[in-house]
């Protein structure tokens, strides 16, 4: 169909672009750009991503809205859109809502690497020049730009960079000589990895000099004129062939450019100021204080209007050279009150938070579509093997549809947190075992998550939502021998159980909850399932208010409320600064970096950020098992068989000492795994060492009743911790605690305290009876 024919078809039929897509007709070229997105970036190193990869513009949409999907495919594929059915592990039972048929290959590259782009560069010939910048490199194995206005294929511009084994490079373009003829390099070893280095390069019209930490380390003759050319300025990168590359793996602070040559004494003074004092004077061409600490704009304090734009986000709130980052864990540190914190900005060559792919498919979700978990399912052949790729998205109830009694929350923040290899090649097997850091080799593509650092070692402090998230696939496992899952598949078990039992529910994502905590109002039960580990402050406060207003919480999750996260305004970046607990990305020596850039508040374990789990759900995490060891799981043991949840309205038949929440002796599924939660009083009983200075194990809130105790055989593996995340060796098989809590402040809580609790619902009718009793007492009927 030609472009003219397509446009005429749209005009006559009124079907529009979404209709053309659903009919498997090509999109008009002008429709291939994303709705409401005009963002472009300067020419940037591109990387191909072989295979089929996709992400939704929004991973949760309301019935009646339009689903927008961005696909990059190096091979042809066919696609259907499905609502996942009742059989968790069999795609043949899914409901196909749209069959888009065969699709041509539509490869779309990615452009990773963060830096600051400053469109207003220097103009006109210069007869003297200086550039200074503090830099803390994470890698010294390759050429990296620090401050530059050049293209390595041009004879104009300037550049201050670092290179292999810690040399400093200083380039001034004379408009005649090729780059390599006039770039000068110091000896190696003058720049130290993972330490702040103050670099200054000066030129007085005759001689170039480089200083490191206030001391001259090299000098060369250069007579003539500096011609800056028409290139843009860049902080943290260089260009070659008109394309930005040579990205800095490191942190910068207080970059300044001058139209004069600083003398040795002035260089010394600038070094001794530790990046806390900006440069002033008519000869200051640009000075970037980096005080913003959030957002993409970097202001020029020189008055010359050389303001910058951060490309690919970078990382704020890291402090500067003067910052004593090893702040007290339980102190009252406040970044805003720290006069010596300074400011810095961290770059990484693999920073990528939005692929910026064009929308390739649009599908209008039926207005009467049932809330649930959906996928765009793509079938393709790669390396001679047929494969299925799933791009998960959620459908919420239509806004005008009456609320169901149950609001079911999918743990999408956790799905994202474990998405370590967004560009992994989909394995041919339907059953896939993903590790904590992802699946398969990284292939040189961005591969980091909240459990895996950036390629050069920078801790992961944030993740983008406009990225493929194959870790959220419906068939992803976490334990091979046990068939255990903790991400999307873990949520599927309680979700399908609700449907099989005839319960009506609405489904939302963590981000939906974060965006609008007030939407909890009107539901009888808030159901938290799977591995709901990552909570924002609005989520926490929303749960508190929901229960104060008389709401009920049903928790079939473990390590619930483990870490604090925050989001940017449009919820496309999730920030989490993990410190003082296993899996941390912020080393204790830099604990001061734990404060978020999005809201300026303390990050880390939720219980240390004013979001203690015991106040809302009664429990906090004790540890995890070995997910692949069948002997390292266990059931629950009844402790209070007279409790009404075992008897009313259904008789569960369970008696004190009975085991439940499993498939039977030695059979899976088993509820107690892989992460489990306990009460504060149980932490106190298990603690061996004295509490750290300033740390206190809280008391149990009044009204909590433990009705069953979980079994987790610690001798078989895993790691148990006290309340302060110090490793302990429990003398008992203490697993997750099953509690019922009538909160004095309002609301009721049932918490099973284990990720595997929802997994076992289908296998154990007695356990299922207990959960039906919980829902009954929370006012929900089938």
XYZ file of C-alpha atoms in Angstrom:
782
model
C 0.000 0.000 0.000
C 1.546 3.333 -1.023
C 1.671 6.353 1.292
C -1.094 8.036 -0.733
C -3.244 4.921 -0.607
C -2.722 4.577 3.147
C -3.702 8.183 3.785
C -6.783 7.806 1.578
C -7.703 4.600 3.413
C -7.491 6.430 6.749
C -9.600 9.332 5.434
C -12.348 7.144 4.003
C -12.605 4.528 6.710
C -11.818 6.590 9.798
C -9.797 3.642 11.105
C -6.683 5.715 11.801
C -3.148 4.650 12.573
C -4.096 2.283 15.412
C -6.519 0.555 13.098
C -3.912 0.152 10.395
C -1.623 -1.456 12.932
C -4.283 -3.846 14.167
C -5.016 -4.773 10.534
C -1.301 -5.436 10.008
C -0.946 -2.614 7.470
C 2.192 -0.453 7.377
C 2.161 2.779 9.342
C 2.550 6.106 7.531
C 6.042 7.408 8.064
C 4.796 10.363 10.079
C 2.970 8.006 12.467
C 6.113 6.151 13.433
C 7.137 8.763 15.991
C 6.000 8.492 19.562
C 3.005 10.434 20.714
C 3.873 13.652 22.507
C 7.624 12.996 22.311
C 9.708 15.551 20.452
C 12.939 14.800 22.264
C 16.015 14.280 20.150
C 19.652 14.087 21.128
C 22.794 15.230 19.318
C 24.528 12.722 17.046
C 25.548 9.945 19.412
C 27.357 6.622 19.230
C 24.785 4.039 18.135
C 24.738 0.380 19.077
C 22.713 -2.332 17.374
C 20.674 -4.764 19.462
C 20.344 -8.028 17.526
C 17.230 -10.077 18.212
C 13.728 -8.943 19.124
C 13.252 -6.491 21.988
C 10.331 -4.328 23.060
C 8.938 -2.049 25.725
C 5.614 -0.276 26.236
C 5.441 3.480 26.509
C 3.414 2.861 29.676
C 3.568 -0.540 31.352
C 0.084 -0.057 32.814
C -2.865 1.380 30.914
C -6.599 1.630 31.511
C -9.158 -0.319 29.524
C -10.277 1.855 26.620
C -6.882 3.541 26.212
C -4.322 2.903 23.484
C -1.394 0.608 24.107
C 1.801 1.881 22.442
C 4.629 -0.557 21.850
C 8.200 0.139 20.749
C 9.881 -2.822 19.040
C 13.381 -3.281 17.708
C 13.698 -6.428 15.619
C 16.681 -7.454 13.541
C 14.637 -10.347 12.131
C 10.995 -10.733 11.008
C 8.478 -11.706 13.666
C 4.792 -12.338 14.174
C 2.878 -10.798 17.036
C -0.254 -11.341 19.078
C -1.604 -9.462 22.062
C -2.872 -11.732 24.820
C -4.375 -11.664 28.258
C -2.590 -14.342 30.271
C -4.908 -17.195 31.190
C -5.420 -19.501 34.147
C -2.637 -21.944 33.307
C 0.458 -20.186 34.552
C 2.878 -22.192 32.419
C 0.904 -22.867 29.250
C 0.510 -20.054 26.704
C -2.129 -22.043 24.796
C -4.672 -21.097 27.456
C -4.162 -17.363 27.016
C -6.840 -15.191 25.442
C -5.697 -13.682 22.137
C -7.225 -10.237 21.697
C -5.343 -9.136 18.599
C -3.369 -11.015 15.966
C -1.098 -8.618 14.120
C 0.392 -11.343 11.951
C 3.825 -11.180 10.357
C 5.993 -8.120 10.765
C 9.097 -7.074 8.892
C 12.388 -6.568 10.673
C 12.464 -3.097 12.254
C 15.880 -2.669 13.893
C 16.235 0.373 16.130
C 19.617 1.148 17.710
C 20.324 2.369 21.221
C 22.519 5.326 22.174
C 24.012 4.739 25.639
C 26.460 7.012 27.384
C 25.872 10.080 29.559
C 27.471 13.492 29.247
C 26.556 17.209 29.243
C 25.861 18.843 25.876
C 26.435 22.616 25.742
C 25.231 24.006 22.429
C 26.870 27.408 22.881
C 30.539 26.664 22.452
C 33.503 29.016 22.391
C 33.756 31.157 19.270
C 36.632 33.109 17.784
C 40.351 32.609 18.015
C 41.967 32.609 21.452
C 45.505 33.666 22.362
C 45.474 32.162 25.850
C 43.388 29.495 27.507
C 42.870 27.362 30.634
C 40.494 24.578 31.547
C 40.136 22.917 34.938
C 37.967 20.123 36.282
C 37.902 17.713 39.182
C 37.537 14.145 37.962
C 37.183 10.830 39.796
C 37.571 8.105 37.156
C 36.062 4.662 37.598
C 38.082 3.301 34.713
C 41.476 4.246 33.273
C 41.795 1.691 30.480
C 40.682 3.849 27.545
C 40.443 7.369 26.133
C 37.737 9.461 27.839
C 36.670 13.056 27.466
C 36.553 15.320 30.529
C 35.938 18.782 29.013
C 36.015 19.162 25.249
C 34.963 21.179 22.246
C 36.346 19.207 19.365
C 35.999 16.401 16.885
C 38.960 14.110 16.527
C 38.579 14.274 12.767
C 38.814 18.093 12.859
C 41.804 20.413 13.219
C 39.892 22.842 15.447
C 38.775 22.805 19.053
C 40.212 21.832 22.412
C 40.011 18.810 24.694
C 41.028 17.802 28.178
C 40.855 14.040 28.588
C 42.300 11.043 30.345
C 43.516 7.798 28.875
C 44.918 4.342 29.344
C 46.830 3.803 32.582
C 46.044 7.262 33.879
C 47.613 9.789 31.513
C 46.151 13.266 30.891
C 45.702 14.426 27.315
C 45.548 18.103 26.298
C 44.590 19.108 22.758
C 44.492 22.572 21.191
C 43.464 22.898 17.553
C 45.235 25.400 15.320
C 42.944 24.917 12.324
C 45.701 23.269 10.307
C 47.276 20.354 12.135
C 45.533 16.993 12.520
C 44.484 15.947 16.008
C 47.327 13.524 16.663
C 49.940 16.103 15.640
C 49.006 18.598 18.359
C 47.532 16.501 21.158
C 49.973 16.063 24.028
C 49.905 13.403 26.710
C 51.480 13.264 30.134
C 53.172 10.170 31.406
C 50.904 7.433 32.699
C 49.975 7.098 36.346
C 49.308 10.774 37.043
C 45.559 10.153 37.422
C 44.373 7.769 40.117
C 41.316 5.578 39.690
C 38.461 6.025 42.180
C 40.035 9.124 43.710
C 39.384 12.790 43.038
C 42.040 14.335 40.782
C 42.156 18.057 40.060
C 43.168 18.556 36.430
C 44.211 21.915 35.037
C 45.496 22.559 31.503
C 46.838 26.014 30.603
C 48.246 27.740 27.523
C 49.807 31.196 27.492
C 50.172 31.475 23.714
C 53.542 29.762 23.689
C 53.533 26.844 26.088
C 50.985 24.262 27.193
C 51.072 22.944 30.748
C 49.161 20.252 32.628
C 48.769 20.261 36.401
C 47.416 17.423 38.529
C 46.408 18.181 42.099
C 48.138 21.554 41.977
C 51.478 20.273 40.673
C 52.807 20.675 37.131
C 53.302 17.241 35.545
C 54.055 18.109 31.899
C 54.676 21.010 29.487
C 55.038 21.384 25.731
C 55.551 24.165 23.220
C 52.522 25.338 21.258
C 52.892 28.613 19.407
C 50.060 30.066 17.414
C 46.333 30.525 17.823
C 43.680 28.322 19.357
C 40.745 27.981 16.993
C 37.760 26.519 18.891
C 35.771 25.785 15.752
C 32.008 25.388 15.658
C 31.713 22.257 17.783
C 29.490 22.236 20.873
C 31.032 22.039 24.313
C 30.821 18.740 26.145
C 31.421 17.655 29.705
C 32.236 13.967 30.007
C 32.698 13.059 26.343
C 34.478 13.770 23.060
C 33.366 13.488 19.448
C 34.723 11.793 16.381
C 33.278 11.879 12.891
C 30.502 14.169 14.121
C 29.345 11.580 16.656
C 29.647 11.833 20.440
C 31.706 9.040 21.960
C 34.712 8.515 24.268
C 32.411 8.856 27.260
C 33.829 9.451 30.705
C 33.506 6.619 33.178
C 33.673 8.853 36.178
C 32.591 11.805 38.284
C 33.249 15.474 37.649
C 33.080 18.571 39.806
C 33.529 22.311 39.158
C 34.573 22.432 35.474
C 35.753 25.919 34.449
C 37.065 27.411 31.184
C 39.114 30.632 31.028
C 40.389 32.938 28.270
C 43.689 33.341 30.087
C 46.442 31.094 31.345
C 46.277 30.418 35.051
C 49.670 30.683 36.719
C 50.994 28.001 39.049
C 49.939 29.827 42.211
C 46.360 30.209 40.946
C 46.214 26.549 39.998
C 47.338 25.686 43.523
C 44.623 27.888 44.994
C 41.957 26.276 42.819
C 43.106 22.836 43.941
C 43.061 23.821 47.611
C 39.500 25.141 47.312
C 38.363 21.516 46.798
C 35.717 22.465 44.249
C 33.738 24.579 46.697
C 34.434 27.982 45.123
C 33.283 29.008 41.688
C 35.490 31.046 39.360
C 34.706 34.692 38.648
C 35.938 37.376 36.304
C 35.593 38.606 32.731
C 37.994 35.936 31.555
C 35.786 33.086 32.817
C 34.136 31.667 29.694
C 32.144 29.002 31.486
C 31.753 27.761 35.045
C 29.422 24.942 35.977
C 28.852 24.668 39.737
C 26.636 21.541 39.408
C 24.408 22.714 42.242
C 21.183 21.579 40.565
C 21.407 18.033 41.979
C 18.444 16.909 39.850
C 17.038 17.235 36.361
C 18.792 17.524 33.023
C 19.797 21.223 33.046
C 23.289 22.318 34.076
C 23.591 26.062 34.567
C 26.583 28.170 33.607
C 27.487 30.567 36.440
C 29.838 32.673 34.302
C 27.073 34.833 32.875
C 27.874 33.744 29.327
C 24.801 31.557 28.949
C 26.637 28.319 28.272
C 23.997 26.225 29.950
C 24.111 22.487 29.413
C 21.724 19.618 28.936
C 22.469 16.205 30.394
C 22.126 13.415 27.869
C 21.108 10.027 29.279
C 20.417 11.241 32.783
C 23.791 10.709 34.548
C 23.774 10.604 38.385
C 23.399 13.530 40.775
C 23.832 13.704 44.571
C 27.320 12.242 44.793
C 29.073 15.175 46.441
C 32.359 16.744 45.413
C 36.071 16.456 46.270
C 35.613 17.977 49.737
C 32.794 15.611 50.711
C 33.437 13.308 53.665
C 31.047 10.672 52.384
C 31.294 8.096 55.193
C 28.447 9.674 57.163
C 26.948 7.975 60.211
C 24.352 5.340 59.500
C 21.946 6.301 62.276
C 22.932 9.939 62.612
C 21.054 13.058 61.561
C 23.025 13.840 58.440
C 21.355 16.364 56.126
C 22.995 17.132 52.758
C 21.487 20.616 52.768
C 23.303 21.451 56.003
C 26.679 20.082 54.908
C 28.764 23.077 53.802
C 31.594 20.799 52.651
C 29.531 18.340 50.644
C 30.138 20.094 47.336
C 28.576 18.956 44.113
C 29.389 16.402 41.475
C 27.922 14.578 38.514
C 28.590 10.925 37.646
C 28.785 9.636 34.088
C 28.812 6.124 32.663
C 29.349 4.975 29.097
C 26.449 2.525 29.478
C 23.962 4.982 30.998
C 20.640 4.435 29.213
C 17.196 5.068 30.668
C 15.073 5.577 27.560
C 15.792 3.763 24.300
C 13.951 6.555 22.435
C 12.604 4.051 19.950
C 9.767 4.972 17.659
C 6.380 3.487 18.447
C 5.919 0.582 16.041
C 2.493 -0.712 17.150
C -0.641 0.788 18.627
C -3.605 -1.200 19.885
C -6.819 0.182 21.307
C -7.609 -1.782 24.450
C -11.300 -2.718 24.464
C -13.226 -0.555 26.928
C -14.657 -3.695 28.532
C -11.278 -5.466 28.759
C -10.797 -7.297 32.009
C -8.109 -5.981 34.315
C -5.133 -8.312 34.338
C -1.649 -9.154 33.084
C -1.225 -8.941 29.317
C 1.653 -9.563 26.931
C 2.684 -8.652 23.430
C 3.880 -12.078 22.273
C 6.387 -12.125 19.438
C 7.446 -15.297 17.654
C 10.687 -15.210 15.674
C 13.651 -17.289 14.563
C 17.168 -16.351 15.624
C 20.340 -18.383 15.073
C 18.186 -21.075 13.521
C 15.956 -21.543 16.591
C 12.355 -20.480 17.088
C 11.807 -18.253 20.097
C 9.037 -16.402 21.954
C 9.558 -12.906 23.288
C 7.070 -11.453 25.759
C 6.620 -7.786 26.523
C 4.493 -7.568 29.663
C 1.979 -4.821 30.365
C -0.975 -4.424 32.728
C -4.531 -3.397 31.978
C -6.357 -1.507 34.703
C -10.117 -1.204 35.021
C -11.843 1.408 32.887
C -12.104 4.670 34.889
C -15.921 4.627 34.975
C -16.206 0.970 35.870
C -17.240 0.211 39.447
C -14.392 -0.848 41.701
C -14.034 -4.510 42.606
C -13.663 -5.453 46.296
C -9.970 -6.361 45.878
C -7.169 -4.183 44.546
C -4.362 -6.510 43.438
C -0.914 -4.885 43.187
C 1.693 -6.353 40.860
C 5.245 -5.911 42.151
C 6.439 -4.112 39.030
C 9.131 -2.138 40.854
C 10.800 -5.440 41.768
C 10.400 -6.801 38.242
C 12.292 -3.725 37.090
C 14.912 -3.939 39.843
C 16.075 -7.384 38.649
C 16.082 -6.500 34.940
C 19.848 -6.769 34.584
C 20.060 -7.699 30.893
C 17.350 -5.758 29.050
C 18.810 -6.726 25.674
C 19.330 -10.422 26.362
C 18.678 -12.787 23.472
C 15.507 -14.696 24.294
C 16.369 -18.359 24.889
C 14.519 -20.909 22.750
C 13.160 -22.670 25.841
C 9.846 -21.444 27.187
C 11.044 -22.100 30.741
C 13.855 -19.640 31.471
C 16.007 -19.396 34.598
C 17.237 -15.841 35.195
C 19.803 -14.977 37.828
C 19.915 -11.936 40.056
C 21.879 -9.994 37.468
C 19.944 -11.121 34.414
C 20.293 -13.764 31.713
C 23.200 -14.692 29.473
C 26.182 -12.593 28.327
C 25.814 -8.825 28.159
C 27.108 -8.709 24.544
C 28.696 -5.348 25.292
C 25.273 -3.745 25.711
C 24.018 -1.898 28.815
C 23.558 -4.547 31.488
C 22.961 -3.224 34.978
C 20.212 -3.303 37.555
C 19.770 -2.796 41.287
C 21.817 -5.985 41.807
C 24.448 -5.377 39.157
C 26.729 -2.349 38.807
C 27.524 -0.484 35.628
C 30.245 -1.929 33.429
C 32.975 0.264 34.935
C 31.825 -0.360 38.507
C 29.607 2.653 39.166
C 26.808 1.580 41.470
C 23.352 1.463 39.944
C 21.285 4.234 41.523
C 18.432 4.416 39.020
C 16.684 2.511 36.248
C 14.674 3.650 33.260
C 11.151 2.455 32.534
C 11.316 3.014 28.778
C 13.558 0.029 28.356
C 12.859 -3.605 27.488
C 12.118 -5.655 30.613
C 12.365 -9.327 29.680
C 12.918 -10.190 33.362
C 9.173 -9.521 33.709
C 8.358 -12.341 31.294
C 5.644 -14.830 32.281
C 7.882 -17.915 32.223
C 11.002 -16.550 33.970
C 12.171 -18.712 36.888
C 14.684 -18.054 39.647
C 15.363 -21.611 40.799
C 16.015 -24.335 38.237
C 15.660 -27.474 40.353
C 12.705 -26.086 42.333
C 10.771 -24.395 39.491
C 10.554 -21.370 41.785
C 9.864 -17.809 40.604
C 9.918 -14.467 42.358
C 9.055 -11.924 39.651
C 5.984 -11.761 37.415
C 5.328 -15.506 37.537
C 5.176 -15.306 41.347
C 2.344 -12.773 41.040
C 0.524 -14.985 38.558
C -0.166 -17.750 41.073
C -2.329 -15.698 43.468
C -3.840 -13.810 40.518
C -5.030 -16.986 38.783
C -6.162 -18.407 42.121
C -8.465 -15.419 42.609
C -9.976 -15.971 39.180
C -10.422 -19.703 39.718
C -12.103 -19.048 43.047
C -14.491 -16.526 41.519
C -13.215 -13.374 43.229
C -13.564 -10.053 41.446
C -10.477 -7.849 41.547
C -8.841 -4.853 39.892
C -5.147 -4.896 39.122
C -2.593 -2.078 39.191
C 1.176 -1.647 39.151
C 3.434 -0.249 41.843
C 3.839 2.875 39.713
C 0.058 3.331 39.516
C -0.040 3.160 43.293
C 2.834 5.629 43.576
C 1.206 8.089 41.182
C -2.160 8.102 42.915
C -2.310 6.580 46.403
C -5.862 7.932 46.767
C -7.115 5.288 44.331
C -6.949 2.760 47.199
C -10.030 4.424 48.654
C -13.158 2.392 48.026
C -11.519 -1.035 48.025
C -12.094 -3.498 50.832
C -8.771 -5.290 50.426
C -5.360 -4.211 49.191
C -3.616 -7.406 48.092
C 0.183 -7.353 47.964
C 1.781 -10.410 46.384
C 4.997 -11.964 45.140
C 8.153 -10.030 45.835
C 6.945 -6.500 46.552
C 10.293 -5.214 47.790
C 10.544 -1.673 46.419
C 8.210 0.991 47.856
C 8.054 4.727 47.432
C 7.071 7.119 50.189
C 3.682 7.840 48.532
C 2.995 4.082 48.408
C 3.838 3.741 52.101
C 1.770 6.710 53.184
C -1.059 5.576 50.938
C -1.135 2.184 52.664
C -1.122 3.864 56.076
C -4.072 6.075 55.158
C -5.948 3.197 53.549
C -5.787 1.259 56.812
C -6.510 4.252 59.025
C -9.692 4.601 56.994
C -10.605 0.984 57.790
C -9.008 -0.834 54.871
C -7.616 -4.372 54.992
C -4.226 -5.600 53.856
C -3.683 -9.137 52.539
C 0.037 -9.793 52.079
C 1.202 -12.888 50.222
C 4.694 -11.519 49.707
C 8.149 -11.713 51.228
C 10.833 -9.091 51.697
C 7.910 -6.734 51.448
C 8.795 -3.085 51.831
C 12.529 -3.745 51.683
C 13.919 -0.664 49.920
C 12.815 2.918 49.357
C 12.457 4.137 45.781
C 11.459 7.443 44.235
C 10.469 8.535 40.738
C 10.927 11.557 38.528
C 7.862 13.631 37.660
C 6.728 11.554 34.683
C 7.616 8.238 36.356
C 10.074 7.195 33.669
C 13.045 6.899 36.069
C 13.023 4.835 39.260
C 15.716 5.752 41.785
C 16.977 3.481 44.572
C 20.195 3.949 46.531
C 20.993 0.649 48.176
C 23.310 0.801 51.173
C 23.926 -1.064 54.448
C 22.333 -4.302 53.295
C 23.309 -7.183 51.012
C 22.962 -6.194 47.394
C 24.041 -2.653 48.155
C 25.194 -0.440 45.300
C 26.358 2.393 47.583
C 29.495 1.378 49.526
C 29.477 2.212 53.233
C 32.484 4.453 52.652
C 30.189 6.597 50.493
C 27.020 6.330 52.553
C 26.479 10.033 52.001
C 25.555 9.226 48.398
C 22.416 7.462 49.625
C 20.274 10.619 49.425
C 18.007 10.629 46.370
C 18.183 13.240 43.638
C 14.434 13.007 42.915
C 13.262 14.131 46.360
C 16.439 14.827 48.367
C 15.504 12.284 51.044
C 17.510 9.443 52.583
C 17.663 6.245 50.590
C 18.490 2.683 51.547
C 16.532 0.047 53.499
C 12.980 1.268 53.949
C 13.159 0.599 57.690
C 16.002 3.144 57.920
C 14.193 5.747 55.821
C 11.165 6.299 58.048
C 9.241 3.519 56.279
C 9.589 0.581 58.664
C 7.659 -2.454 57.513
C 6.457 -3.452 60.963
C 4.354 -0.272 61.201
C 2.279 -1.190 58.148
C 2.596 -4.932 57.537
C 3.885 -6.054 61.003
C 6.971 -7.805 59.587
C 10.426 -7.147 58.107
C 12.848 -9.357 56.191
C 15.138 -11.816 57.983
C 16.803 -13.300 54.908
C 16.642 -15.661 51.953
C 17.222 -19.274 51.058
C 19.009 -21.028 48.190
C 16.280 -20.999 45.560
C 17.749 -23.936 43.660
C 18.095 -26.261 46.653
C 14.900 -28.301 47.197
C 15.921 -28.943 50.816
C 16.079 -25.223 51.578
C 12.308 -24.586 51.440
C 9.600 -25.403 53.945
C 5.901 -25.127 54.874
C 4.127 -23.405 57.769
C 3.347 -25.045 61.113
C 0.049 -24.259 62.864
C 0.463 -22.619 66.282
C -3.054 -21.371 67.071
C -5.625 -23.780 65.638
C -8.442 -22.076 67.572
C -7.977 -18.857 65.619
C -11.026 -17.957 63.561
C -9.029 -17.798 60.333
C -8.541 -21.565 60.563
C -12.213 -22.213 61.269
C -14.637 -19.559 60.014
C -16.540 -19.778 57.801
C -14.633 -22.809 56.472
C -13.123 -25.534 58.625
C -9.588 -25.871 57.359
C -9.057 -29.060 59.368
C -5.658 -27.789 60.497
C -4.506 -28.564 64.047
C -1.573 -27.346 66.094
C 1.629 -28.842 64.753
C 0.163 -29.522 61.304
C 2.186 -28.468 58.289
C 0.547 -26.597 55.436
C 1.352 -24.301 52.546
C 3.046 -26.964 50.438
C 2.483 -29.787 48.008
C 3.101 -32.389 50.702
C 6.146 -33.938 52.349
C 9.122 -33.219 50.079
C 6.872 -31.881 47.301
C 6.769 -28.472 45.682
C 5.520 -25.807 45.816
C 6.512 -24.788 49.346
C 5.495 -21.455 50.777
C 8.592 -20.624 52.807
C 11.068 -19.330 50.239
C 12.913 -17.556 48.949
C 12.728 -14.429 51.134
C 10.813 -14.376 54.400
C 9.725 -11.832 57.007
C 9.396 -11.838 60.808
C 8.224 -9.614 63.690
C 10.543 -7.222 65.581
C 10.264 -9.401 68.727
C 11.594 -12.371 66.773
C 14.502 -10.272 65.573
C 15.266 -9.424 69.198
C 15.230 -13.097 70.150
C 17.657 -13.962 67.333
C 20.067 -11.051 67.765
C 23.582 -11.993 68.863
C 25.610 -8.783 68.741
C 24.692 -5.565 70.523
C 22.800 -3.078 68.384
C 25.037 -0.669 66.472
C 25.344 2.860 67.832
C 22.075 4.672 67.232
C 20.280 1.521 66.095
C 17.302 0.118 67.971
C 15.206 -2.993 67.403
C 11.620 -1.756 67.799
C 8.908 -3.341 69.883
C 6.055 -5.235 68.272
C 3.046 -3.002 67.717
C 0.142 -4.080 69.951
C -2.469 -6.467 68.612
C -0.359 -8.825 66.478
C -1.166 -12.540 66.690
C 1.121 -15.162 65.179
C -1.079 -18.016 64.019
C 1.586 -20.097 62.231
C 5.342 -20.170 61.906
C 7.324 -20.955 58.793
C 10.066 -23.515 58.402
C 13.209 -22.526 56.523
C 16.155 -24.930 57.051
C 19.051 -22.467 57.273
C 21.609 -25.272 57.434
C 20.769 -26.025 53.788
C 21.817 -22.587 52.568
C 20.743 -19.001 52.276
C 21.540 -16.125 54.577
C 19.787 -14.967 57.725
C 20.304 -11.492 59.158
C 19.449 -9.557 62.263
C 17.451 -6.326 62.183
C 20.568 -4.411 61.117
C 21.379 -6.800 58.240
C 24.287 -8.469 60.026
C 24.664 -12.163 59.216
C 23.427 -14.553 61.908
C 23.188 -18.341 62.199
C 19.731 -19.163 63.611
C 19.661 -22.245 65.816
C 16.109 -22.947 64.629
C 14.546 -23.223 61.184
C 12.868 -19.843 61.615
C 10.959 -18.999 58.453
C 8.326 -16.445 57.637
C 5.751 -15.686 60.314
C 2.054 -15.802 59.509
C 0.266 -13.092 61.455
C -3.124 -11.474 61.888
C -3.154 -7.896 63.161
C -5.957 -5.585 64.157
C -4.144 -2.274 64.107
C -4.893 0.199 66.911
C -4.728 2.981 64.324
C -7.294 1.275 62.128
C -7.364 -1.481 59.541
C -6.505 -5.155 59.628
C -3.521 -7.046 58.255
C -3.010 -10.657 57.292
C 0.605 -11.305 56.347
C 1.995 -14.695 55.296
C 5.567 -13.362 55.362
C 7.035 -15.310 52.411
C 7.369 -14.841 48.654
C 6.369 -18.457 48.072
C 3.072 -18.156 49.940
C 1.051 -17.363 46.819
C 2.844 -20.120 44.887
C 1.402 -22.752 47.228
C -2.266 -21.713 47.004
C -3.109 -24.051 44.124
C -1.347 -27.020 45.698
C -2.745 -27.003 49.248
C -6.543 -26.853 49.719
C -6.170 -26.238 53.459
C -3.990 -23.208 52.846
C -6.475 -22.012 50.227
C -9.268 -22.335 52.795
C -7.356 -20.110 55.205
C -6.995 -17.384 52.555
C -10.690 -17.651 51.683
C -11.444 -17.161 55.384
C -9.218 -14.087 55.419
C -11.079 -12.585 52.472
C -14.412 -13.426 54.094
C -13.480 -11.611 57.313
C -12.250 -8.693 55.221
C -15.732 -8.410 53.719
C -15.101 -10.035 50.325
C -17.518 -12.599 48.907
C -17.156 -14.792 45.875
